[in-house]
């Protein structure tokens, strides 16, 4: 499912700009978090608000090592919003929340450093 996330991994194969435009990456604000004890690896259930057009979407994210649930409310994150929903245990994950691996390979969420309008698309 995942590509090699190590910092020393080679770049992926070249794609066209049109291919890049097919991936719809938007910013949204986390409005709720819940434990996800049924997940195979420690994870949280997130609800992310992507603004009035896309609305609120659910996501399952393996982010518990670097992010406490109570600290995530109000945080803006980036997510792919145009993948088909994916069943993860009892949860239907509607978006892929994005992050980068830290030195130990644990997820650090990706998001803007300044507040931006929810629903904004990455370019």
CSV table of N, CA, C and O in Angstrom, one decimal:
chain,number,residue,atom,x,y,z
A,1,UNK,N,0.8,-1.2,0.0
A,1,UNK,CA,0.0,0.0,0.0
A,1,UNK,C,0.9,1.3,0.0
A,1,UNK,O,0.6,2.2,-0.7
A,2,UNK,N,1.9,1.3,0.8
A,2,UNK,CA,2.7,2.5,0.9
A,2,UNK,C,4.0,2.3,0.2
A,2,UNK,O,4.6,1.3,0.1
A,3,UNK,N,4.5,3.5,-0.3
A,3,UNK,CA,5.8,3.5,-0.9
A,3,UNK,C,6.8,3.5,0.2
A,3,UNK,O,6.5,3.6,1.4
A,4,UNK,N,8.1,3.5,-0.1
A,4,UNK,CA,9.2,3.5,0.8
A,4,UNK,C,9.2,5.0,1.4
A,4,UNK,O,9.4,5.9,0.7
A,5,UNK,N,9.0,5.1,2.7
A,5,UNK,CA,9.0,6.4,3.3
A,5,UNK,C,10.3,6.9,3.9
A,5,UNK,O,10.4,8.0,4.5
A,6,UNK,N,11.3,6.1,3.8
A,6,UNK,CA,12.6,6.4,4.4
A,6,UNK,C,13.2,7.7,3.6
A,6,UNK,O,13.1,7.8,2.4
A,7,UNK,N,13.9,8.5,4.4
A,7,UNK,CA,14.5,9.7,3.8
A,7,UNK,C,15.5,9.4,2.7
A,7,UNK,O,15.6,10.2,1.8
A,8,UNK,N,16.1,8.3,2.8
A,8,UNK,CA,17.1,7.9,1.8
A,8,UNK,C,16.6,7.2,0.6
A,8,UNK,O,17.3,6.8,-0.3
A,9,UNK,N,15.3,7.0,0.5
A,9,UNK,CA,14.7,6.3,-0.6
A,9,UNK,C,14.8,7.2,-1.9
A,9,UNK,O,14.7,8.4,-1.8
A,10,UNK,N,15.0,6.5,-3.0
A,10,UNK,CA,15.1,7.3,-4.3
A,10,UNK,C,13.7,7.9,-4.6
A,10,UNK,O,12.7,7.5,-4.1
A,11,UNK,N,13.7,8.9,-5.4
A,11,UNK,CA,12.5,9.6,-5.9
A,11,UNK,C,11.7,8.6,-6.7
A,11,UNK,O,12.2,7.7,-7.3
A,12,UNK,N,10.4,8.7,-6.6
A,12,UNK,CA,9.4,7.9,-7.4
A,12,UNK,C,9.6,8.2,-8.9
A,12,UNK,O,10.2,9.2,-9.2
A,13,UNK,N,9.0,7.4,-9.7
A,13,UNK,CA,9.1,7.6,-11.1
A,13,UNK,C,8.5,8.9,-11.5
A,13,UNK,O,7.6,9.4,-10.8
A,14,UNK,N,8.9,9.5,-12.6
A,14,UNK,CA,8.5,10.7,-13.1
A,14,UNK,C,7.0,10.6,-13.5
A,14,UNK,O,6.6,9.7,-14.2
A,15,UNK,N,6.2,11.6,-13.2
A,15,UNK,CA,4.8,11.7,-13.6
A,15,UNK,C,4.6,13.0,-14.3
A,15,UNK,O,5.4,14.0,-14.2
A,16,UNK,N,3.5,13.1,-15.1
A,16,UNK,CA,3.2,14.4,-15.7
A,16,UNK,C,2.5,15.3,-14.8
A,16,UNK,O,2.0,14.9,-13.7
A,17,UNK,N,2.5,16.6,-15.1
A,17,UNK,CA,1.8,17.6,-14.3
A,17,UNK,C,0.3,17.3,-14.3
A,17,UNK,O,-0.3,17.5,-13.2
A,18,UNK,N,-0.2,16.8,-15.4
A,18,UNK,CA,-1.6,16.4,-15.4
A,18,UNK,C,-1.9,15.3,-14.4
A,18,UNK,O,-3.0,15.3,-13.8
A,19,UNK,N,-1.0,14.3,-14.2
A,19,UNK,CA,-1.1,13.3,-13.2
A,19,UNK,C,-1.2,13.9,-11.8
A,19,UNK,O,-2.0,13.5,-11.0
A,20,UNK,N,-0.3,14.9,-11.5
A,20,UNK,CA,-0.3,15.5,-10.2
A,20,UNK,C,-1.6,16.2,-10.0
A,20,UNK,O,-2.2,16.1,-8.9
A,21,UNK,N,-2.2,16.9,-11.0
A,21,UNK,CA,-3.4,17.6,-10.8
A,21,UNK,C,-4.6,16.6,-10.5
A,21,UNK,O,-5.6,17.1,-10.0
A,22,UNK,N,-4.5,15.4,-10.8
A,22,UNK,CA,-5.5,14.4,-10.5
A,22,UNK,C,-5.7,14.1,-9.0
A,22,UNK,O,-6.7,13.7,-8.5
A,23,UNK,N,-4.6,14.4,-8.3
A,23,UNK,CA,-4.6,14.1,-6.8
A,23,UNK,C,-5.1,15.4,-6.1
A,23,UNK,O,-4.4,16.4,-6.2
A,24,UNK,N,-6.2,15.4,-5.5
A,24,UNK,CA,-6.8,16.5,-4.9
A,24,UNK,C,-6.5,16.6,-3.4
A,24,UNK,O,-7.0,15.9,-2.6
A,25,UNK,N,-5.4,17.4,-3.1
A,25,UNK,CA,-5.0,17.6,-1.7
A,25,UNK,C,-5.5,18.9,-1.2
A,25,UNK,O,-5.2,19.9,-1.8
A,26,UNK,N,-6.3,18.8,-0.1
A,26,UNK,CA,-6.9,19.9,0.5
A,26,UNK,C,-6.5,20.1,1.9
A,26,UNK,O,-6.1,19.1,2.6
A,27,UNK,N,-6.7,21.3,2.5
A,27,UNK,CA,-6.5,21.6,3.9
A,27,UNK,C,-7.8,21.6,4.6
A,27,UNK,O,-8.8,22.0,4.1
A,28,UNK,N,-7.8,21.0,5.8
A,28,UNK,CA,-9.0,21.0,6.6
A,28,UNK,C,-8.6,21.1,8.1
A,28,UNK,O,-7.4,20.9,8.5
A,29,UNK,N,-9.6,21.4,8.9
A,29,UNK,CA,-9.4,21.5,10.4
A,29,UNK,C,-10.0,20.3,11.1
A,29,UNK,O,-11.1,20.0,10.9
A,30,UNK,N,-9.2,19.7,12.0
A,30,UNK,CA,-9.7,18.6,12.8
A,30,UNK,C,-10.7,19.1,13.8
A,30,UNK,O,-10.4,20.0,14.5
A,31,UNK,N,-11.9,18.6,13.7
A,31,UNK,CA,-12.9,19.0,14.6
A,31,UNK,C,-13.2,18.0,15.7
A,31,UNK,O,-13.8,18.4,16.7
A,32,UNK,N,-12.9,16.7,15.5
A,32,UNK,CA,-13.0,15.8,16.6
A,32,UNK,C,-12.0,14.6,16.4
A,32,UNK,O,-11.6,14.3,15.3
A,33,UNK,N,-11.7,14.0,17.5
A,33,UNK,CA,-10.8,12.8,17.5
A,33,UNK,C,-11.5,11.8,18.5
A,33,UNK,O,-12.1,12.1,19.4
A,34,UNK,N,-11.3,10.5,18.1
A,34,UNK,CA,-11.7,9.4,19.0
A,34,UNK,C,-10.7,8.3,18.9
A,34,UNK,O,-10.0,8.1,17.9
A,35,UNK,N,-10.6,7.6,20.0
A,35,UNK,CA,-9.7,6.4,20.0
A,35,UNK,C,-10.2,5.4,19.0
A,35,UNK,O,-11.4,5.4,18.6
A,36,UNK,N,-9.3,4.6,18.5
A,36,UNK,CA,-9.6,3.6,17.5
A,36,UNK,C,-9.0,2.3,18.0
A,36,UNK,O,-8.1,1.8,17.4
A,37,UNK,N,-9.6,1.7,19.1
A,37,UNK,CA,-8.9,0.5,19.7
A,37,UNK,C,-9.0,-0.7,18.8
A,37,UNK,O,-8.2,-1.7,18.9
A,38,UNK,N,-9.9,-0.7,17.8
A,38,UNK,CA,-10.1,-1.9,16.9
A,38,UNK,C,-9.0,-1.9,15.8
A,38,UNK,O,-8.8,-3.0,15.1
A,39,UNK,N,-8.2,-0.9,15.6
A,39,UNK,CA,-7.2,-0.8,14.6
A,39,UNK,C,-6.1,-1.8,14.9
A,39,UNK,O,-5.8,-2.0,16.1
A,40,UNK,N,-5.5,-2.3,13.9
A,40,UNK,CA,-4.3,-3.3,14.1
A,40,UNK,C,-3.1,-2.6,14.7
A,40,UNK,O,-2.4,-3.1,15.5
A,41,UNK,N,-2.9,-1.3,14.3
A,41,UNK,CA,-1.8,-0.5,14.8
A,41,UNK,C,-2.5,0.7,15.5
A,41,UNK,O,-3.5,1.1,15.1
A,42,UNK,N,-1.8,1.2,16.6
A,42,UNK,CA,-2.5,2.4,17.3
A,42,UNK,C,-2.9,3.5,16.3
A,42,UNK,O,-2.1,3.9,15.5
A,43,UNK,N,-4.1,3.9,16.4
A,43,UNK,CA,-4.6,4.9,15.5
A,43,UNK,C,-5.7,5.8,16.2
A,43,UNK,O,-6.2,5.4,17.2
A,44,UNK,N,-6.1,6.9,15.5
A,44,UNK,CA,-7.2,7.7,15.9
A,44,UNK,C,-8.2,7.8,14.8
A,44,UNK,O,-7.8,7.8,13.6
A,45,UNK,N,-9.4,8.0,15.2
A,45,UNK,CA,-10.4,8.4,14.2
A,45,UNK,C,-10.6,9.9,14.3
A,45,UNK,O,-10.7,10.5,15.3
A,46,UNK,N,-10.5,10.5,13.1
A,46,UNK,CA,-10.5,11.9,13.0
A,46,UNK,C,-11.8,12.3,12.2
A,46,UNK,O,-12.2,11.6,11.2
A,47,UNK,N,-12.3,13.5,12.5
A,47,UNK,CA,-13.3,14.2,11.6
A,47,UNK,C,-12.6,15.5,11.3
A,47,UNK,O,-12.2,16.3,12.1
A,48,UNK,N,-12.5,15.7,10.0
A,48,UNK,CA,-11.8,16.9,9.4
A,48,UNK,C,-12.8,17.7,8.6
A,48,UNK,O,-13.5,17.2,7.7
A,49,UNK,N,-12.9,19.0,8.9
A,49,UNK,CA,-13.8,20.0,8.2
A,49,UNK,C,-13.0,20.6,7.0
A,49,UNK,O,-12.0,21.4,7.3
A,50,UNK,N,-13.4,20.3,5.8
A,50,UNK,CA,-12.8,20.9,4.6
A,50,UNK,C,-13.6,22.0,4.0
A,50,UNK,O,-13.4,22.4,2.9
A,51,UNK,N,-14.4,22.7,4.8
A,51,UNK,CA,-15.1,23.8,4.4
A,51,UNK,C,-16.5,23.5,3.8
A,51,UNK,O,-16.9,22.3,3.7
A,52,UNK,N,-17.2,24.5,3.3
A,52,UNK,CA,-18.6,24.3,2.8
A,52,UNK,C,-18.8,23.4,1.6
A,52,UNK,O,-19.8,22.8,1.4
A,53,UNK,N,-17.8,23.3,0.7
A,53,UNK,CA,-18.0,22.6,-0.5
A,53,UNK,C,-17.8,21.1,-0.3
A,53,UNK,O,-18.6,20.2,-0.6
A,54,UNK,N,-16.7,20.7,0.4
A,54,UNK,CA,-16.4,19.3,0.6
A,54,UNK,C,-17.0,18.8,1.9
A,54,UNK,O,-17.4,17.7,2.0
A,55,UNK,N,-17.0,19.7,2.9
A,55,UNK,CA,-17.7,19.3,4.2
A,55,UNK,C,-16.8,18.6,5.1
A,55,UNK,O,-15.5,18.5,4.9
A,56,UNK,N,-17.4,17.9,6.1
A,56,UNK,CA,-16.7,17.1,7.0
A,56,UNK,C,-16.5,15.7,6.6
A,56,UNK,O,-17.4,15.1,6.1
A,57,UNK,N,-15.2,15.2,6.7
A,57,UNK,CA,-14.9,13.8,6.3
A,57,UNK,C,-14.2,13.1,7.4
A,57,UNK,O,-13.5,13.7,8.2
A,58,UNK,N,-14.3,11.8,7.4
A,58,UNK,CA,-13.7,10.9,8.4
A,58,UNK,C,-12.4,10.3,7.9
A,58,UNK,O,-12.3,10.1,6.7
A,59,UNK,N,-11.5,10.1,8.8
A,59,UNK,CA,-10.2,9.5,8.5
A,59,UNK,C,-9.7,8.7,9.7
A,59,UNK,O,-9.9,9.0,10.8
A,60,UNK,N,-9.0,7.6,9.4
A,60,UNK,CA,-8.3,6.9,10.3
A,60,UNK,C,-6.8,7.2,10.1
A,60,UNK,O,-6.3,7.1,9.0
A,61,UNK,N,-6.1,7.5,11.2
A,61,UNK,CA,-4.7,7.9,11.1
A,61,UNK,C,-3.8,7.3,12.2
A,61,UNK,O,-4.2,7.4,13.4
A,62,UNK,N,-2.7,6.7,11.8
A,62,UNK,CA,-1.8,6.1,12.7
A,62,UNK,C,-0.8,7.2,13.1
A,62,UNK,O,0.4,7.2,12.7
A,63,UNK,N,-1.3,8.0,14.0
A,63,UNK,CA,-0.5,9.2,14.4
A,63,UNK,C,-0.3,9.3,15.9
A,63,UNK,O,0.2,10.3,16.4
A,64,UNK,N,-0.6,8.3,16.7
A,64,UNK,CA,-0.6,8.4,18.1
A,64,UNK,C,0.8,8.5,18.8
A,64,UNK,O,0.9,9.0,19.9
A,65,UNK,N,1.8,8.2,18.1
A,65,UNK,CA,3.2,8.3,18.7
A,65,UNK,C,3.6,9.8,18.8
A,65,UNK,O,4.3,10.1,19.8
A,66,UNK,N,3.2,10.6,17.8
A,66,UNK,CA,3.7,12.0,17.9
A,66,UNK,C,2.5,13.0,18.1
A,66,UNK,O,2.8,14.2,18.3
A,67,UNK,N,1.3,12.5,18.2
A,67,UNK,CA,0.2,13.5,18.3
A,67,UNK,C,-0.8,12.9,19.3
A,67,UNK,O,-1.4,11.9,19.2
A,68,UNK,N,-1.1,13.7,20.4
A,68,UNK,CA,-2.1,13.4,21.4
A,68,UNK,C,-3.5,13.9,20.8
A,68,UNK,O,-3.6,15.0,20.3
A,69,UNK,N,-4.5,13.0,21.0
A,69,UNK,CA,-5.8,13.4,20.5
A,69,UNK,C,-6.3,14.7,20.9
A,69,UNK,O,-6.8,15.5,20.1
A,70,UNK,N,-6.1,15.0,22.2
A,70,UNK,CA,-6.6,16.3,22.7
A,70,UNK,C,-5.9,17.5,22.2
A,70,UNK,O,-6.4,18.6,22.2
A,71,UNK,N,-4.7,17.4,21.6
A,71,UNK,CA,-4.0,18.5,21.0
A,71,UNK,C,-4.3,18.7,19.5
A,71,UNK,O,-3.9,19.7,19.0
A,72,UNK,N,-5.1,17.8,19.0
A,72,UNK,CA,-5.3,17.9,17.5
A,72,UNK,C,-6.5,18.8,17.2
A,72,UNK,O,-6.6,19.3,16.0
A,73,UNK,N,-7.5,19.0,18.1
A,73,UNK,CA,-8.7,19.7,17.8
A,73,UNK,C,-8.3,21.1,17.4
A,73,UNK,O,-7.5,21.8,18.1
A,74,UNK,N,-8.7,21.6,16.2
A,74,UNK,CA,-8.4,22.9,15.7
A,74,UNK,C,-7.2,23.0,14.9
A,74,UNK,O,-6.9,24.0,14.3
A,75,UNK,N,-6.4,21.9,14.8
A,75,UNK,CA,-5.2,21.9,13.9
A,75,UNK,C,-5.6,21.6,12.5
A,75,UNK,O,-6.4,20.8,12.1
A,76,UNK,N,-4.9,22.4,11.6
A,76,UNK,CA,-5.1,22.2,10.2
A,76,UNK,C,-4.2,21.1,9.6
A,76,UNK,O,-3.0,21.1,10.0
A,77,UNK,N,-4.7,20.3,8.8
A,77,UNK,CA,-3.9,19.2,8.2
A,77,UNK,C,-4.2,19.1,6.7
A,77,UNK,O,-5.2,19.7,6.2
A,78,UNK,N,-3.4,18.4,6.0
A,78,UNK,CA,-3.6,18.1,4.6
A,78,UNK,C,-4.1,16.7,4.4
A,78,UNK,O,-3.7,15.8,5.1
A,79,UNK,N,-4.9,16.5,3.4
A,79,UNK,CA,-5.4,15.2,3.1
A,79,UNK,C,-5.8,15.1,1.6
A,79,UNK,O,-6.2,16.1,1.0
A,80,UNK,N,-5.7,13.9,1.1
A,80,UNK,CA,-6.2,13.6,-0.3
A,80,UNK,C,-7.7,13.3,-0.1
A,80,UNK,O,-8.1,12.4,0.7
A,81,UNK,N,-8.5,14.1,-0.8
A,81,UNK,CA,-9.9,14.0,-0.7
A,81,UNK,C,-10.6,13.3,-1.9
A,81,UNK,O,-11.8,13.1,-1.8
A,82,UNK,N,-9.9,12.9,-2.9
A,82,UNK,CA,-10.5,12.2,-4.0
A,82,UNK,C,-10.1,10.7,-4.2
A,82,UNK,O,-10.3,10.2,-5.3
A,83,UNK,N,-9.6,10.1,-3.2
A,83,UNK,CA,-9.5,8.6,-3.2
A,83,UNK,C,-10.8,8.0,-2.9
A,83,UNK,O,-11.6,8.7,-2.1
A,84,UNK,N,-11.1,6.8,-3.3
A,84,UNK,CA,-12.4,6.2,-2.9
A,84,UNK,C,-12.3,5.9,-1.4
A,84,UNK,O,-11.2,5.6,-0.9
A,85,UNK,N,-13.5,5.9,-0.7
A,85,UNK,CA,-13.5,5.6,0.7
A,85,UNK,C,-12.9,4.2,0.9
A,85,UNK,O,-13.0,3.3,0.1
A,86,UNK,N,-12.2,4.0,2.1
A,86,UNK,CA,-11.6,2.7,2.4
A,86,UNK,C,-12.0,2.2,3.7
A,86,UNK,O,-12.0,2.9,4.7
A,87,UNK,N,-12.5,0.9,3.8
A,87,UNK,CA,-12.9,0.3,5.0
A,87,UNK,C,-11.7,-0.1,5.8
A,87,UNK,O,-10.8,-0.8,5.3
A,88,UNK,N,-11.5,0.4,7.0
A,88,UNK,CA,-10.4,0.1,7.9
A,88,UNK,C,-11.1,-0.4,9.2
A,88,UNK,O,-11.5,0.4,10.0
A,89,UNK,N,-11.2,-1.7,9.3
A,89,UNK,CA,-11.9,-2.3,10.4
A,89,UNK,C,-13.4,-1.8,10.4
A,89,UNK,O,-14.0,-1.9,9.3
A,90,UNK,N,-13.9,-1.4,11.5
A,90,UNK,CA,-15.3,-0.9,11.5
A,90,UNK,C,-15.4,0.5,11.0
A,90,UNK,O,-16.6,1.1,10.9
A,91,UNK,N,-14.3,1.2,10.6
A,91,UNK,CA,-14.4,2.6,10.2
A,91,UNK,C,-14.3,2.7,8.7
A,91,UNK,O,-13.4,2.1,8.1
A,92,UNK,N,-15.1,3.6,8.1
A,92,UNK,CA,-15.0,3.9,6.7
A,92,UNK,C,-14.1,5.2,6.6
A,92,UNK,O,-14.6,6.3,7.0
A,93,UNK,N,-12.9,5.1,6.1
A,93,UNK,CA,-12.0,6.3,6.0
A,93,UNK,C,-12.3,7.0,4.7
A,93,UNK,O,-12.2,6.3,3.7
A,94,UNK,N,-12.7,8.2,4.7
A,94,UNK,CA,-13.1,8.9,3.5
A,94,UNK,C,-12.0,9.8,2.9
A,94,UNK,O,-12.1,10.1,1.7
A,95,UNK,N,-11.0,10.1,3.6
A,95,UNK,CA,-9.8,10.9,3.1
A,95,UNK,C,-8.5,10.3,3.7
A,95,UNK,O,-8.5,9.6,4.7
A,96,UNK,N,-7.4,10.5,3.0
A,96,UNK,CA,-6.1,10.1,3.4
A,96,UNK,C,-5.4,11.3,4.0
A,96,UNK,O,-5.0,12.2,3.3
A,97,UNK,N,-5.3,11.3,5.3
A,97,UNK,CA,-4.6,12.3,6.0
A,97,UNK,C,-3.1,12.2,5.8
A,97,UNK,O,-2.5,11.1,5.9
A,98,UNK,N,-2.4,13.2,5.5
A,98,UNK,CA,-1.0,13.2,5.0
A,98,UNK,C,0.0,13.5,6.2
A,98,UNK,O,-0.3,14.3,7.0
A,99,UNK,N,1.2,12.9,6.1
A,99,UNK,CA,2.2,13.2,7.0
A,99,UNK,C,3.6,12.7,6.5
A,99,UNK,O,3.6,12.2,5.4
A,100,UNK,N,4.6,13.0,7.3
A,100,UNK,CA,6.0,12.6,7.0
A,100,UNK,C,6.5,11.7,8.1
A,100,UNK,O,6.1,11.9,9.3
A,101,UNK,N,7.5,10.8,7.8
A,101,UNK,CA,8.0,10.0,8.9
A,101,UNK,C,9.1,10.8,9.7
A,101,UNK,O,9.9,11.6,9.1
A,102,UNK,N,9.1,10.7,11.0
A,102,UNK,CA,10.2,11.3,11.8
A,102,UNK,C,11.4,10.4,11.7
A,102,UNK,O,11.3,9.4,11.0
A,103,UNK,N,12.4,10.6,12.5
A,103,UNK,CA,13.6,9.8,12.4
A,103,UNK,C,13.4,8.4,12.8
A,103,UNK,O,14.1,7.5,12.3
A,104,UNK,N,12.3,8.1,13.6
A,104,UNK,CA,12.0,6.7,14.0
A,104,UNK,C,10.9,6.1,13.1
A,104,UNK,O,10.5,5.0,13.4
A,105,UNK,N,10.5,6.8,12.0
A,105,UNK,CA,9.5,6.2,11.1
A,105,UNK,C,8.1,6.5,11.6
A,105,UNK,O,7.1,6.0,10.9
A,106,UNK,N,7.8,7.3,12.6
A,106,UNK,CA,6.5,7.6,13.1
A,106,UNK,C,5.9,8.8,12.4
A,106,UNK,O,6.7,9.7,12.1
A,107,UNK,N,4.6,8.8,12.2
A,107,UNK,CA,4.0,9.9,11.4
A,107,UNK,C,4.0,11.3,12.1
A,107,UNK,O,3.6,11.4,13.3
A,108,UNK,N,4.4,12.3,11.4
A,108,UNK,CA,4.2,13.7,11.8
A,108,UNK,C,3.3,14.3,10.7
A,108,UNK,O,3.5,14.3,9.5
A,109,UNK,N,2.2,14.8,11.2
A,109,UNK,CA,1.1,15.3,10.3
A,109,UNK,C,1.6,16.5,9.5
A,109,UNK,O,2.4,17.3,9.9
A,110,UNK,N,1.2,16.6,8.2
A,110,UNK,CA,1.5,17.7,7.3
A,110,UNK,C,0.4,18.7,7.4
A,110,UNK,O,-0.8,18.3,7.3
A,111,UNK,N,0.7,20.0,7.4
A,111,UNK,CA,-0.3,21.0,7.4
A,111,UNK,C,0.4,22.4,7.2
A,111,UNK,O,1.6,22.5,7.3
A,112,UNK,N,-0.4,23.4,7.0
A,112,UNK,CA,0.2,24.7,6.8
A,112,UNK,C,0.8,25.3,8.1
A,112,UNK,O,0.4,24.9,9.2
A,113,UNK,N,1.8,26.2,7.9
A,113,UNK,CA,2.4,26.8,9.1
A,113,UNK,C,1.6,28.1,9.5
A,113,UNK,O,1.8,28.5,10.6
A,114,UNK,N,0.8,28.6,8.6
A,114,UNK,CA,-0.1,29.7,8.9
A,114,UNK,C,-1.5,29.3,8.6
A,114,UNK,O,-1.8,28.4,7.7
A,115,UNK,N,-2.5,29.8,9.3
A,115,UNK,CA,-3.9,29.5,9.0
A,115,UNK,C,-4.3,29.9,7.6
A,115,UNK,O,-4.0,31.0,7.1
A,116,UNK,N,-5.0,29.0,7.0
A,116,UNK,CA,-5.5,29.2,5.6
A,116,UNK,C,-7.0,28.8,5.6
A,116,UNK,O,-7.4,28.0,6.5
A,117,UNK,N,-7.8,29.2,4.6
A,117,UNK,CA,-9.2,28.8,4.6
A,117,UNK,C,-9.3,27.3,4.4
A,117,UNK,O,-8.6,26.7,3.5
A,118,UNK,N,-10.2,26.6,5.2
A,118,UNK,CA,-10.4,25.2,5.0
A,118,UNK,C,-11.0,25.0,3.6
A,118,UNK,O,-11.8,25.7,3.0
A,119,UNK,N,-10.5,23.9,3.0
A,119,UNK,CA,-10.9,23.5,1.6
A,119,UNK,C,-9.9,23.9,0.6
A,119,UNK,O,-10.0,23.6,-0.6
A,120,UNK,N,-8.9,24.8,1.0
A,120,UNK,CA,-7.9,25.2,0.0
A,120,UNK,C,-7.2,24.0,-0.6
A,120,UNK,O,-6.8,23.1,0.1
A,121,UNK,N,-6.9,24.1,-1.9
A,121,UNK,CA,-6.2,23.0,-2.6
A,121,UNK,C,-4.7,23.3,-2.7
A,121,UNK,O,-4.3,24.4,-3.0
A,122,UNK,N,-3.9,22.3,-2.5
A,122,UNK,CA,-2.5,22.4,-2.6
A,122,UNK,C,-2.1,22.6,-4.1
A,122,UNK,O,-2.7,22.0,-5.0
A,123,UNK,N,-1.1,23.5,-4.3
A,123,UNK,CA,-0.6,23.7,-5.7
A,123,UNK,C,0.9,23.9,-5.6
A,123,UNK,O,1.4,24.0,-4.6
